[in-house]
Short mmCIF file of C-alpha atoms and ligand atoms in Angstrom, two decimals:
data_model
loop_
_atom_site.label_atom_id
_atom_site.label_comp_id
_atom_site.label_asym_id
_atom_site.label_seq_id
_atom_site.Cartn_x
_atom_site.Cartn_y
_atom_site.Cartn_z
CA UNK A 1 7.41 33.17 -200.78
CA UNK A 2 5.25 30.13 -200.61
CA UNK A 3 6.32 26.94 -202.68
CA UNK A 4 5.57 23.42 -203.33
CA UNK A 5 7.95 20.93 -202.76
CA UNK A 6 7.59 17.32 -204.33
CA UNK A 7 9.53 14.44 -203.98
CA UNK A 8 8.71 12.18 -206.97
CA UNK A 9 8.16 8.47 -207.67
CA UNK A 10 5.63 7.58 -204.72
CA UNK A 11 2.35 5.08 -205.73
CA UNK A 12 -0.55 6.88 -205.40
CA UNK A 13 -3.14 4.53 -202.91
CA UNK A 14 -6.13 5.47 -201.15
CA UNK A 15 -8.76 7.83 -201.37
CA UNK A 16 -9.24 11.49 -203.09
CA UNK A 17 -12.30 13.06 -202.46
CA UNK A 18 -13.44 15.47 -205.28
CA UNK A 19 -14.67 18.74 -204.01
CA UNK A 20 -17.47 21.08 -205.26
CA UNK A 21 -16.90 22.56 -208.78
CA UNK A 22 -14.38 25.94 -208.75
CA UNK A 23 -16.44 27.13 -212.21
CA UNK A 24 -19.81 26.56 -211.02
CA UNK A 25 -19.59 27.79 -207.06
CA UNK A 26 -17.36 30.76 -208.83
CA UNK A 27 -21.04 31.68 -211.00
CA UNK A 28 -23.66 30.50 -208.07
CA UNK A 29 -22.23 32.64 -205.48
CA UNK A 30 -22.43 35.85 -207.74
CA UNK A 31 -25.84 34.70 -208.79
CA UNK A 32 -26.68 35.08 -205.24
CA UNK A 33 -26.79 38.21 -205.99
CA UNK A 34 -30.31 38.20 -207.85
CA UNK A 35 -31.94 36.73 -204.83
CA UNK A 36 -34.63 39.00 -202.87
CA UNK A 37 -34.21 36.76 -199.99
CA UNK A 38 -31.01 34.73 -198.80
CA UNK A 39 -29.99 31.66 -200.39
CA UNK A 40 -27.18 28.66 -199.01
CA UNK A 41 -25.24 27.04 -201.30
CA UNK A 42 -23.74 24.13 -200.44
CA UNK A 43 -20.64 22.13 -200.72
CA UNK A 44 -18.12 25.14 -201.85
CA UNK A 45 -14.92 24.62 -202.57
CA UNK A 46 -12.25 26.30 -199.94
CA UNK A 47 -10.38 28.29 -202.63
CA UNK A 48 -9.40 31.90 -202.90
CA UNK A 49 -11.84 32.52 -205.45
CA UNK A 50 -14.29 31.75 -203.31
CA UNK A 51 -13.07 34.30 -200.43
CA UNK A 52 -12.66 37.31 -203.54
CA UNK A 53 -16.57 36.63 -204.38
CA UNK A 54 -17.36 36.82 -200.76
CA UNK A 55 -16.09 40.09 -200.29
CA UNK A 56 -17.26 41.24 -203.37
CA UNK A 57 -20.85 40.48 -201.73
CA UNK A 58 -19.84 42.01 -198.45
CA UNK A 59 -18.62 45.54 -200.08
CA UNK A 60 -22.92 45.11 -202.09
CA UNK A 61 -23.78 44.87 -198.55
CA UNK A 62 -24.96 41.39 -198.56
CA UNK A 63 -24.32 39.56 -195.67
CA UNK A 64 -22.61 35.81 -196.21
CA UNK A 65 -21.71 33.42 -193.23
CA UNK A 66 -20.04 30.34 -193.74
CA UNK A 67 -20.60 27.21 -192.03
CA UNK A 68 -18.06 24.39 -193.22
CA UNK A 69 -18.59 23.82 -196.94
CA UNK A 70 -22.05 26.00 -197.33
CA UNK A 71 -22.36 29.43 -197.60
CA UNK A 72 -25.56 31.34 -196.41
CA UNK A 73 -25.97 35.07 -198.46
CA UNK A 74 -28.45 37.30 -197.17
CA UNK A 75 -28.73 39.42 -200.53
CA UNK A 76 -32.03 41.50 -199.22
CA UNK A 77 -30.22 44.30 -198.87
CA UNK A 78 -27.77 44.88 -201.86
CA UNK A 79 -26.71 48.21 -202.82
CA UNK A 80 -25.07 49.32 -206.10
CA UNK A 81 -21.32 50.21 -205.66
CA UNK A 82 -18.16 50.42 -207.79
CA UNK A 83 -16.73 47.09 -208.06
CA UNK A 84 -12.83 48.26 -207.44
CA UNK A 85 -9.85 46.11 -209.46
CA UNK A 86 -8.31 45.30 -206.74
CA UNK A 87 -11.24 43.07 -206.48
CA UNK A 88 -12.31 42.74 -210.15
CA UNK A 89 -8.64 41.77 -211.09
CA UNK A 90 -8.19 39.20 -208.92
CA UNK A 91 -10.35 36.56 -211.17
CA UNK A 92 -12.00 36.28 -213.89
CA UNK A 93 -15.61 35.54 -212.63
CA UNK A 94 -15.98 38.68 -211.16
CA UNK A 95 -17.58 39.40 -214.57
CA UNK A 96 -20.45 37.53 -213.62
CA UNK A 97 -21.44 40.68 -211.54
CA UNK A 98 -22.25 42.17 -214.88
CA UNK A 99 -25.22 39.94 -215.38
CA UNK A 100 -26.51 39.46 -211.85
CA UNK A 101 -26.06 43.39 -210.99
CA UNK A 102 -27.75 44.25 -213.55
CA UNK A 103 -30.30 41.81 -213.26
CA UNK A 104 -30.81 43.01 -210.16
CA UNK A 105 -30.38 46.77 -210.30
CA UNK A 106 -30.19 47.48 -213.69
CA UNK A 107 -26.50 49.07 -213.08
CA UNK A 108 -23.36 48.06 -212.64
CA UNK A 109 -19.97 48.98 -212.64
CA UNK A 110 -17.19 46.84 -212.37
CA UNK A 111 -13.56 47.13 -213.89
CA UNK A 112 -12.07 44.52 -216.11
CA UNK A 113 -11.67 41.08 -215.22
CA UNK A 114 -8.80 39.28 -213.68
CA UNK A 115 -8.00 35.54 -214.29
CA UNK A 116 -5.35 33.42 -215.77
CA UNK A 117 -3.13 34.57 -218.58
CA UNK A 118 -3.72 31.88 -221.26
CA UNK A 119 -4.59 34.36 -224.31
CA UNK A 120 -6.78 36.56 -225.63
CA UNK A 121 -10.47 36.54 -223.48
CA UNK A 122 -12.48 39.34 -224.34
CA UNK A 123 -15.73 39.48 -223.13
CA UNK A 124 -17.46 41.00 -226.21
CA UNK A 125 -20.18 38.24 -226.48
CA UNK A 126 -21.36 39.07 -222.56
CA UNK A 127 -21.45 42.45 -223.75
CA UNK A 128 -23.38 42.39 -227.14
CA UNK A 129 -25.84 40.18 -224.89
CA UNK A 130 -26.50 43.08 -222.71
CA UNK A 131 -26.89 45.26 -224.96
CA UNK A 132 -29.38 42.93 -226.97
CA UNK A 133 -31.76 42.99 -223.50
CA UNK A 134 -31.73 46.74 -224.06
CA UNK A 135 -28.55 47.30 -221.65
CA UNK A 136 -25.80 50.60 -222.88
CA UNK A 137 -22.47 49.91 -222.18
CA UNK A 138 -19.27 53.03 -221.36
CA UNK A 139 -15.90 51.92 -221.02
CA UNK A 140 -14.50 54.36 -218.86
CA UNK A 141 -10.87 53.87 -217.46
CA UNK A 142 -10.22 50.24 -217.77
CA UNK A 143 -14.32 50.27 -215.72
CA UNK A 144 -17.27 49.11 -217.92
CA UNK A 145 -20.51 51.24 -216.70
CA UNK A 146 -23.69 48.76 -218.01
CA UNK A 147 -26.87 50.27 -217.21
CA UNK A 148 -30.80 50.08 -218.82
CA UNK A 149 -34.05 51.70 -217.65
CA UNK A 150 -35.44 48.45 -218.71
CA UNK A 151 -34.14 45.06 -219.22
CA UNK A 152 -36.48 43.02 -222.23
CA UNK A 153 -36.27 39.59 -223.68
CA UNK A 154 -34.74 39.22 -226.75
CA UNK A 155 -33.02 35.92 -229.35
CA UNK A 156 -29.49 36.45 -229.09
CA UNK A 157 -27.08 33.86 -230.58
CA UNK A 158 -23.63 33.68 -229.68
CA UNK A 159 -20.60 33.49 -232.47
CA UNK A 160 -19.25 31.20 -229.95
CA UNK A 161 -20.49 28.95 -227.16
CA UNK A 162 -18.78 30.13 -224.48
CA UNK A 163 -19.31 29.50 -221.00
CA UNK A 164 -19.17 32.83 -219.65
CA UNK A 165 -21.19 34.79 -222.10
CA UNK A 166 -23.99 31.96 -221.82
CA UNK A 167 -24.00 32.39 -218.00
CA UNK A 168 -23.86 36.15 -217.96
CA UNK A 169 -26.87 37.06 -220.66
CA UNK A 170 -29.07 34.21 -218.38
CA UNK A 171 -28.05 36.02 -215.27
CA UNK A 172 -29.17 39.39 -216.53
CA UNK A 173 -32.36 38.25 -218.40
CA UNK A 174 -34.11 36.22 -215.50
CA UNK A 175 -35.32 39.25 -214.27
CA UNK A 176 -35.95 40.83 -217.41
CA UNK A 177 -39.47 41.63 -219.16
CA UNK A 178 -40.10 39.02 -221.79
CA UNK A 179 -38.61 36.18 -222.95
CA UNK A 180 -34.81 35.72 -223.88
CA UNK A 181 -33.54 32.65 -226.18
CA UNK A 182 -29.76 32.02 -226.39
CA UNK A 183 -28.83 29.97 -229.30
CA UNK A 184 -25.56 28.71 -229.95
CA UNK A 185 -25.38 28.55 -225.70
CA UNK A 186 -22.42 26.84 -224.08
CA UNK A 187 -23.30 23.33 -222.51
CA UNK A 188 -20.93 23.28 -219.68
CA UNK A 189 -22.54 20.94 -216.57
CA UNK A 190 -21.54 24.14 -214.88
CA UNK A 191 -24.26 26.11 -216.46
CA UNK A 192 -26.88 23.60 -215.60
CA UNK A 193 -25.49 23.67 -212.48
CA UNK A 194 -26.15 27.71 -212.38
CA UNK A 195 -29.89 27.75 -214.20
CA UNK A 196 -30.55 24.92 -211.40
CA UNK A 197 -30.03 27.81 -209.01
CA UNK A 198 -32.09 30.36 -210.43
CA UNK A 199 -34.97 28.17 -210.67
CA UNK A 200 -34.82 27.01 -207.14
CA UNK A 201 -35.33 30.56 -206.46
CA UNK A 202 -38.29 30.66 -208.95
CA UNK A 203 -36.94 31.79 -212.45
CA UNK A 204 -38.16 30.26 -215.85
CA UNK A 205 -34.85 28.90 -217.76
CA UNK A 206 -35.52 25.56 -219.89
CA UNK A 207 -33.15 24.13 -222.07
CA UNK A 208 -29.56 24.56 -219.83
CA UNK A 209 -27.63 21.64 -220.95
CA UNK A 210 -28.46 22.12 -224.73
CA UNK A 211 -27.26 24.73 -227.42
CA UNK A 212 -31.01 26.59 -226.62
CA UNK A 213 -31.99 28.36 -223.87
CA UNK A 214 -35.30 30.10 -222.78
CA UNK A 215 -35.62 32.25 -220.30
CA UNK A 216 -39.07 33.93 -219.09
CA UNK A 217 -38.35 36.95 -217.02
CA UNK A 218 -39.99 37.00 -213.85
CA UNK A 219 -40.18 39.78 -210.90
CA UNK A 220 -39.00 38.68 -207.74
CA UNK A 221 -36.49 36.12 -206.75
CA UNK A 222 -37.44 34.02 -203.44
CA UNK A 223 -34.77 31.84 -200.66
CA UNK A 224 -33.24 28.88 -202.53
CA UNK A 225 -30.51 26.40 -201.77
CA UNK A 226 -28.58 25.03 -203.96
CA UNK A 227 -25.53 22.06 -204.23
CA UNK A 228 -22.33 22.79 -206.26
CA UNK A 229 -21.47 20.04 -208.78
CA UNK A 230 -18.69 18.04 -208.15
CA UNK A 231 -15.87 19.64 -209.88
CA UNK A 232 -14.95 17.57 -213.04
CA UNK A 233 -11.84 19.05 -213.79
CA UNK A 234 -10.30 18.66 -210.60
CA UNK A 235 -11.46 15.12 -210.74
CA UNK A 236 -9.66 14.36 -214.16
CA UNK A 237 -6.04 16.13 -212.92
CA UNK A 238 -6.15 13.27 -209.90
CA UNK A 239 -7.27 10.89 -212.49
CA UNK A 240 -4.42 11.95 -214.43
CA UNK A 241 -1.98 11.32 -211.55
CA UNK A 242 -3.56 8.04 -210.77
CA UNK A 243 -2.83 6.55 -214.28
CA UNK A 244 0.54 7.61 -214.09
CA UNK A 245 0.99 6.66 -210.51
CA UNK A 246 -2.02 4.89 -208.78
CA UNK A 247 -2.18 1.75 -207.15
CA UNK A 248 -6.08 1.28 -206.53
CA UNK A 249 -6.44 4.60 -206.17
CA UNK A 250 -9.68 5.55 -205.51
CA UNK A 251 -11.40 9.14 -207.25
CA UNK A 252 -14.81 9.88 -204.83
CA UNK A 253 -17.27 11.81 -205.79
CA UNK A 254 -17.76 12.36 -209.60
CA UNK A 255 -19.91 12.21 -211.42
CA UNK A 256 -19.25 10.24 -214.72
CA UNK A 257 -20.97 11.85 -217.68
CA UNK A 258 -18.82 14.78 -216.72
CA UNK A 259 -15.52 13.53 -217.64
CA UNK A 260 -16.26 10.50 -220.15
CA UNK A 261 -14.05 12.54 -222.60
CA UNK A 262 -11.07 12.03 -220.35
CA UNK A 263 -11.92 8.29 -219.50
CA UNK A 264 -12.76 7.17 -222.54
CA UNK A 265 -9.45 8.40 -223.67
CA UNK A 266 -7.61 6.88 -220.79
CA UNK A 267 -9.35 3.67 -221.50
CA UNK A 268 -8.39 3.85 -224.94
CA UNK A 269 -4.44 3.89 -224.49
CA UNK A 270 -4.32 1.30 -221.68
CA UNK A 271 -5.01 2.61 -218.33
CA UNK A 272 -7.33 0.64 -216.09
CA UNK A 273 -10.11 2.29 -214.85
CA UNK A 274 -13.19 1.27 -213.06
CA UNK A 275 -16.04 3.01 -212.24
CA UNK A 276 -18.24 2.05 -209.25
CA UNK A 277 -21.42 4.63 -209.49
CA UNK A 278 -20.17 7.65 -208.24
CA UNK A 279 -16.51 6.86 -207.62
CA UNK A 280 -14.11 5.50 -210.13
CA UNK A 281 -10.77 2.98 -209.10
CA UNK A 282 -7.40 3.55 -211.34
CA UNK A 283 -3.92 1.89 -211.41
CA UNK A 284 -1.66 3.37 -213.82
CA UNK A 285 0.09 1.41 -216.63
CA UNK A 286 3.31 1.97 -217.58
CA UNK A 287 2.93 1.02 -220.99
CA UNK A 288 0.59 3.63 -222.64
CA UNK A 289 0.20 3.97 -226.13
CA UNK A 290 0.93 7.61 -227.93
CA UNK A 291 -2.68 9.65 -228.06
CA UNK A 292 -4.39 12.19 -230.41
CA UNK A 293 -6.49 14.97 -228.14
CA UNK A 294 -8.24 18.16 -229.50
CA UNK A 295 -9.75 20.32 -226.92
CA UNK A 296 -13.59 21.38 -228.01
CA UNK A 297 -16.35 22.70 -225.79
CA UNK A 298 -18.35 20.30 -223.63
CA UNK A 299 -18.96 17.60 -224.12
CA UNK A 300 -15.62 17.31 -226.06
CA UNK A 301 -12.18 17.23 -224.42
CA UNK A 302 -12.31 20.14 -221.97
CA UNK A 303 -9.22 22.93 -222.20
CA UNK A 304 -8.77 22.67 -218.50
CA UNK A 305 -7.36 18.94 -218.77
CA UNK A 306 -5.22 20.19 -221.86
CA UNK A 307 -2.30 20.85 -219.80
CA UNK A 308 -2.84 18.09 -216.84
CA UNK A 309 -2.55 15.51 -219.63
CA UNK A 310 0.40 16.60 -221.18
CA UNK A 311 1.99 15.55 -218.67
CA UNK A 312 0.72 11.66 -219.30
CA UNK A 313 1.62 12.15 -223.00
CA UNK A 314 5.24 12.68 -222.17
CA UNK A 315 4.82 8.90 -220.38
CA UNK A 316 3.25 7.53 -223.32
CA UNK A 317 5.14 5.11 -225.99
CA UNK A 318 5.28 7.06 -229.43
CA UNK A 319 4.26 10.75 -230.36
CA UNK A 320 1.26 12.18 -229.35
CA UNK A 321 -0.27 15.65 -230.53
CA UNK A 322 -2.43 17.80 -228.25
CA UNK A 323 -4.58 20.55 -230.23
CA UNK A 324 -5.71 23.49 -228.05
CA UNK A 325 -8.38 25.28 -229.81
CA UNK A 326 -10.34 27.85 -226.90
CA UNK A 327 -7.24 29.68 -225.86
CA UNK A 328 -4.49 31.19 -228.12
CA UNK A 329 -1.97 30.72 -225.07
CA UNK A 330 -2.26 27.91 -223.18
CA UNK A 331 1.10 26.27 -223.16
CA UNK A 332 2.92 27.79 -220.42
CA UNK A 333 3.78 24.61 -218.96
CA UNK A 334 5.61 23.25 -222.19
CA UNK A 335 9.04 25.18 -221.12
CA UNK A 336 9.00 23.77 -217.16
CA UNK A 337 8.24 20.47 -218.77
CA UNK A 338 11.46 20.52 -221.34
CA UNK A 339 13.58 21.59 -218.66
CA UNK A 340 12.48 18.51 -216.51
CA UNK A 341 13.57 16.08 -219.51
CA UNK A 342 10.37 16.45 -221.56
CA UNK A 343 10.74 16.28 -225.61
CA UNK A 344 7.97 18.95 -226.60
CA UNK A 345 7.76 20.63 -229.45
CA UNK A 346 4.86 23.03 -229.80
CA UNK A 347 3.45 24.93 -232.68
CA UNK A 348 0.53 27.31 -233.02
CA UNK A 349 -1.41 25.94 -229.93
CA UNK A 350 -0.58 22.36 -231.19
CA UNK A 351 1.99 20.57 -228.90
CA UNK A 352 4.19 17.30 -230.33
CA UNK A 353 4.87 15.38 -227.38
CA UNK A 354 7.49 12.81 -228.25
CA UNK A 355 7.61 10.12 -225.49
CA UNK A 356 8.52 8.46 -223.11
CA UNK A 357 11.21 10.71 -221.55
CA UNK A 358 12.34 10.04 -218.13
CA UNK A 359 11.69 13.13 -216.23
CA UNK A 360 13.58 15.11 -213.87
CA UNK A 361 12.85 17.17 -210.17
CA UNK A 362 13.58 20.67 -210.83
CA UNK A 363 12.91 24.31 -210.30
CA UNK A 364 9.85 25.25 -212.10
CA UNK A 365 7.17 28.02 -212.04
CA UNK A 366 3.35 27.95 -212.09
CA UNK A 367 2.04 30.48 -215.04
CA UNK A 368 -1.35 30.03 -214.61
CA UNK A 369 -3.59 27.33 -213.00
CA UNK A 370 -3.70 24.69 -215.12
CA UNK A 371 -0.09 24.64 -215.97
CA UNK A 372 0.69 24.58 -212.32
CA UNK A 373 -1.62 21.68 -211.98
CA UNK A 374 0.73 20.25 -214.36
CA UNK A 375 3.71 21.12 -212.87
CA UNK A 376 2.33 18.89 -209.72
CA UNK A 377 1.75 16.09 -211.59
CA UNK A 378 5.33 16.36 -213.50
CA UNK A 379 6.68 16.74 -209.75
CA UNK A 380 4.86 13.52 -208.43
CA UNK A 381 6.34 11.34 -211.55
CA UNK A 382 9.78 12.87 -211.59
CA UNK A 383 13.30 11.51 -210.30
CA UNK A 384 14.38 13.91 -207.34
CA UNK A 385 12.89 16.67 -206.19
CA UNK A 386 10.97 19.93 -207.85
CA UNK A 387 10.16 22.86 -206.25
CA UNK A 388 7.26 24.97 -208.02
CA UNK A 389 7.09 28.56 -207.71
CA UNK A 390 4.17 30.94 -207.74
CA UNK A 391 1.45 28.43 -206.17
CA UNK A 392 -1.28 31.00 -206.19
CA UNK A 393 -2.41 29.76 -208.68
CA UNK A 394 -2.75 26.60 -207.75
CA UNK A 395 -4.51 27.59 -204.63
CA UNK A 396 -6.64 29.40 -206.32
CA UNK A 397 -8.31 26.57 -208.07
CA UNK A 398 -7.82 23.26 -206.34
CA UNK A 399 -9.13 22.57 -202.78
CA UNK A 400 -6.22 21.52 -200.14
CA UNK A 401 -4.41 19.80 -202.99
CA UNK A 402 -1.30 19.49 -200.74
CA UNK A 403 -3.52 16.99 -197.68
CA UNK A 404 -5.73 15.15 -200.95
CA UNK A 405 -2.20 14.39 -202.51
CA UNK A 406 -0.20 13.55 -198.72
CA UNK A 407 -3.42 11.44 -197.50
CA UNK A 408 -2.69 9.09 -200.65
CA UNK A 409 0.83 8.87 -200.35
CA UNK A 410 3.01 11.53 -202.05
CA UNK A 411 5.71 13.30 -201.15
CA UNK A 412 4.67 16.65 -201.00
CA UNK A 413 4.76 19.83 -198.93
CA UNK A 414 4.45 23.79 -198.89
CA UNK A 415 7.79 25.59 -198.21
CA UNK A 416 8.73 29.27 -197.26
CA UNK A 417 11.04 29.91 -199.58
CA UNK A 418 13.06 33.60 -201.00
N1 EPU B 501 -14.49 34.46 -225.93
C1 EPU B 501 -14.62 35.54 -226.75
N2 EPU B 501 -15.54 36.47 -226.43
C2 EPU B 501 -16.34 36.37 -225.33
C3 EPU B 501 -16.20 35.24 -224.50
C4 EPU B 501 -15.26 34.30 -224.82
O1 EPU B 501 -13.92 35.69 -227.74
O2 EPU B 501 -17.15 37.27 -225.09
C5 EPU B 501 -13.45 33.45 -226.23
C6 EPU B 501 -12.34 33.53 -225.18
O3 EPU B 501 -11.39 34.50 -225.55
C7 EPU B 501 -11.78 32.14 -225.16
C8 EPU B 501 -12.99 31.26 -225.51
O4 EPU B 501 -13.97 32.15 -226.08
O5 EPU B 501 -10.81 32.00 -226.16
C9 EPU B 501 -13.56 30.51 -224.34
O6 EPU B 501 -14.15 31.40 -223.44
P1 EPU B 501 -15.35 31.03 -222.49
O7 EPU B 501 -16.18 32.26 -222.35
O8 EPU B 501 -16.04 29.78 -222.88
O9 EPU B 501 -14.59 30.76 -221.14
P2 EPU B 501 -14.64 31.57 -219.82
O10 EPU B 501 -16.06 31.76 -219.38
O11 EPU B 501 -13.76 32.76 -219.87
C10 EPU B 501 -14.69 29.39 -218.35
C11 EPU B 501 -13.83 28.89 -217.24
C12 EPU B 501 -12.47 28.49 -217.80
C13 EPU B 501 -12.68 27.42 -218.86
C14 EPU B 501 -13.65 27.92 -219.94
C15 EPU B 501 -13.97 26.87 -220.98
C16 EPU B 501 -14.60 30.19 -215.37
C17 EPU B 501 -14.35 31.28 -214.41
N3 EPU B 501 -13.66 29.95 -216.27
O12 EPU B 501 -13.97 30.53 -218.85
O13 EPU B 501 -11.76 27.93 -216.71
O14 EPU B 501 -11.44 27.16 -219.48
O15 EPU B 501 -14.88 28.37 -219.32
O16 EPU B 501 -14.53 25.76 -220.40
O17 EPU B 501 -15.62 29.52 -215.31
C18 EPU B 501 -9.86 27.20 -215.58
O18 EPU B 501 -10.64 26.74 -214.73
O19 EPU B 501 -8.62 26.95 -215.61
C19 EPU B 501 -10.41 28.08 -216.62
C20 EPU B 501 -9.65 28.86 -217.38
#
């Protein structure tokens, strides 16, 4: 079995370059899918999300090819086939299927989505969309069957912005007759990010970005390229590290207005940051003050940082509190933490983080993505060594964290391991 190994206490120094968005290049390359042509997308993350989509486009018979960081699909000539669970349960955006399959064939069928296990995320809101454009939906064995003669524009608001739902009802309705509005939409940069797409390959969708969005069907779907975002969470877990540990440590690639939640904060409690255009400088402080986060849809503190900046909070001088309020289980890093030396209390979602606590190399375990991300950061602050089990998860999401964290100095490596 496959672990990381981290030797803690090294300054972080040099340069990280942030890669292409995991939650935007995870809804583009499905998206591909409603293409009549090809399209390339550039600048995709090496993850194994990425390689699940791929062959989820392969077994549609598209044809993808990959040169370096860009991806070329051939979608011309998709066919409708089961989407299997070993494939379908191996993330979570292989929902986004849903929308683009039946965007572009007006049936799908897919079984239930994978993903991290950080609560309760049911996917009624992508399916009361589809139904709204006119879609029926059978549950059948764990497999949803969506399928319409017809696909028309329609207002649908969502009880919740979420990212998923918003991304799913605009993949199914750019093909659809009509006009769709989605009101209450999610406001994610990834979503932009996804609409950008679809209109480089001639759709209609105004208003991604904001809390309404119109979307004029249209018939056919010409070649388009399109850039993935850099990837904002990624960017704000090495930010993290580099206020605990950086010494001029450089963060490439970002793209500011994407992660002023987290900087702001940072700012806020003491940590020097500078931002140069695209690419911010950090050197930690060890003398943080305590800090008050509540996680809230973009722009507000995002849910994937939740668990990267506990980690900070257990370095800072006095209590702080950290309210999660999208997922009803998104703590799994709180025990690994304890056990390291950590003083964390946590109840209902809302974690007490009494600091600062001297922490400890140990054995820990990755739950889920975020948490591992965690765990890495823990590792690269802690006295001794800590050895993190079940890295998949890690790999999943971050690009070649292991070389971005070596190149600037830490003490880190994968190990075979029973
Ligand atoms: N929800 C519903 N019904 C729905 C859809 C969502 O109740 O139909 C609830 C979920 O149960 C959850 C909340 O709404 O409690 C948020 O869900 P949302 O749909 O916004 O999130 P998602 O699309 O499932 C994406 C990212 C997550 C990220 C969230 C929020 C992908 C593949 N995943 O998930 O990323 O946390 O948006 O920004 O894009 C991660 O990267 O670690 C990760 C979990």
């Amino acid at each position: 079995m496959q672990k990381i190994q981290i030797k803690g206490g090294n300054e972080l120094t040099g340069t990280i370059k942030i890669s292409g968005a995991k939650n935007a290049a995870v809804a583009l390359i499905p998206a591909a899918i409603l293409c009549d042509e090809e399209t390339s997308i550039f600048n995709v993350p090496e993850i194994t999300d990425r390689d699940v989509l791929i062959d989820i486009i392969k077994l549609l018979n598209g044809n993808v090819t990959r040169e370096n960081s860009t991806l070329h699909i051939d979608t011309k000539e998709i066919i409708n086939k089961v989407i299997p669970e070993e494939l379908s349960s191996k993330l979570r955006a292989s929902y986004y299927f849903m929308g683009s399959l039946l965007g572009r064939q007006n049936h799908v069928e897919v079984y239930f989505p994978g993903g991290c296990n950080i609560g309760n995320r049911k996917i009624d809101l992508h399916l009361k969309g589809f139904e709204a454009l006119g879609a029926t939906i059978t549950e059948e064995n764990d497999k949803y069957i969506i399928h319409s003669e017809e696909l028309k524009g329609t207002k649908i608001y969502l009880d919740f912005a979420s990212v998923g739902a918003t991304i799913n009802i605009m993949l199914a309705a750019v093909k659809a007759k009509g006009t769709t509005v989605i009101n209450n939409a999610a406001k994610e940069p990834e979503i932009v990010n996804v609409a950008t797409f679809l209109n480089n390959m001639g759709a209609k969708i105004t208003g991604a970005g904001t809390s309404k969005i119109k979307i004029e069907g249209v018939k056919y779907l010409h070649k388009a390229i399109i850039e993935v975002i850099p990837d904002r969470i990624e960017a704000g877990t090495y930010i993290i590290a580099g206020a605990l540990l950086g010494n001029h440590l450089k963060i490439e690639n970002i793209i500011k207005e994407h992660i002023m939640s987290l900087i702001s904060k940072l700012q806020e409690i003491g940590v020097d940051i500078k931002i140069e255009k695209n690419d911010l400088i950090i050197n930690h402080n060890s003398n943080l003050k305590a800090l008050n986060i509540t996680t809230l849809v973009y722009p507000g503190f995002p849910t994937d940082l939740a668990q990267p900046i506990s980690v900070l909070m257990t370095q800072c001088n006095g209590i702080s509190v950290l309210e999660e309020t999208i997922y009803s289980n998104r703590m799994g890093q709180v025990p690994y933490l304890n056990s390291m030396g950590a003083d964390i209390k946590v109840s209902n979602q809302t974690a007490y983080i009494k600091g600062k606590t001297k922490l400890y190399g140990s054995e820990v375990k990755a739950s889920d993505l975020r948490a591992g991300a965690s765990l890495v950061i823990a590792g690269l602050i802690a006295d001794g060594r800590t050895t993190i089990s079940e890295i998949d998860h890690i790999l999943r999401g971050y690009e070649h964290i292991i070389e971005k964290l070596q190149n600037v100095g830490a003490d880190i490596k994968i190990i075979e391991e029973k």
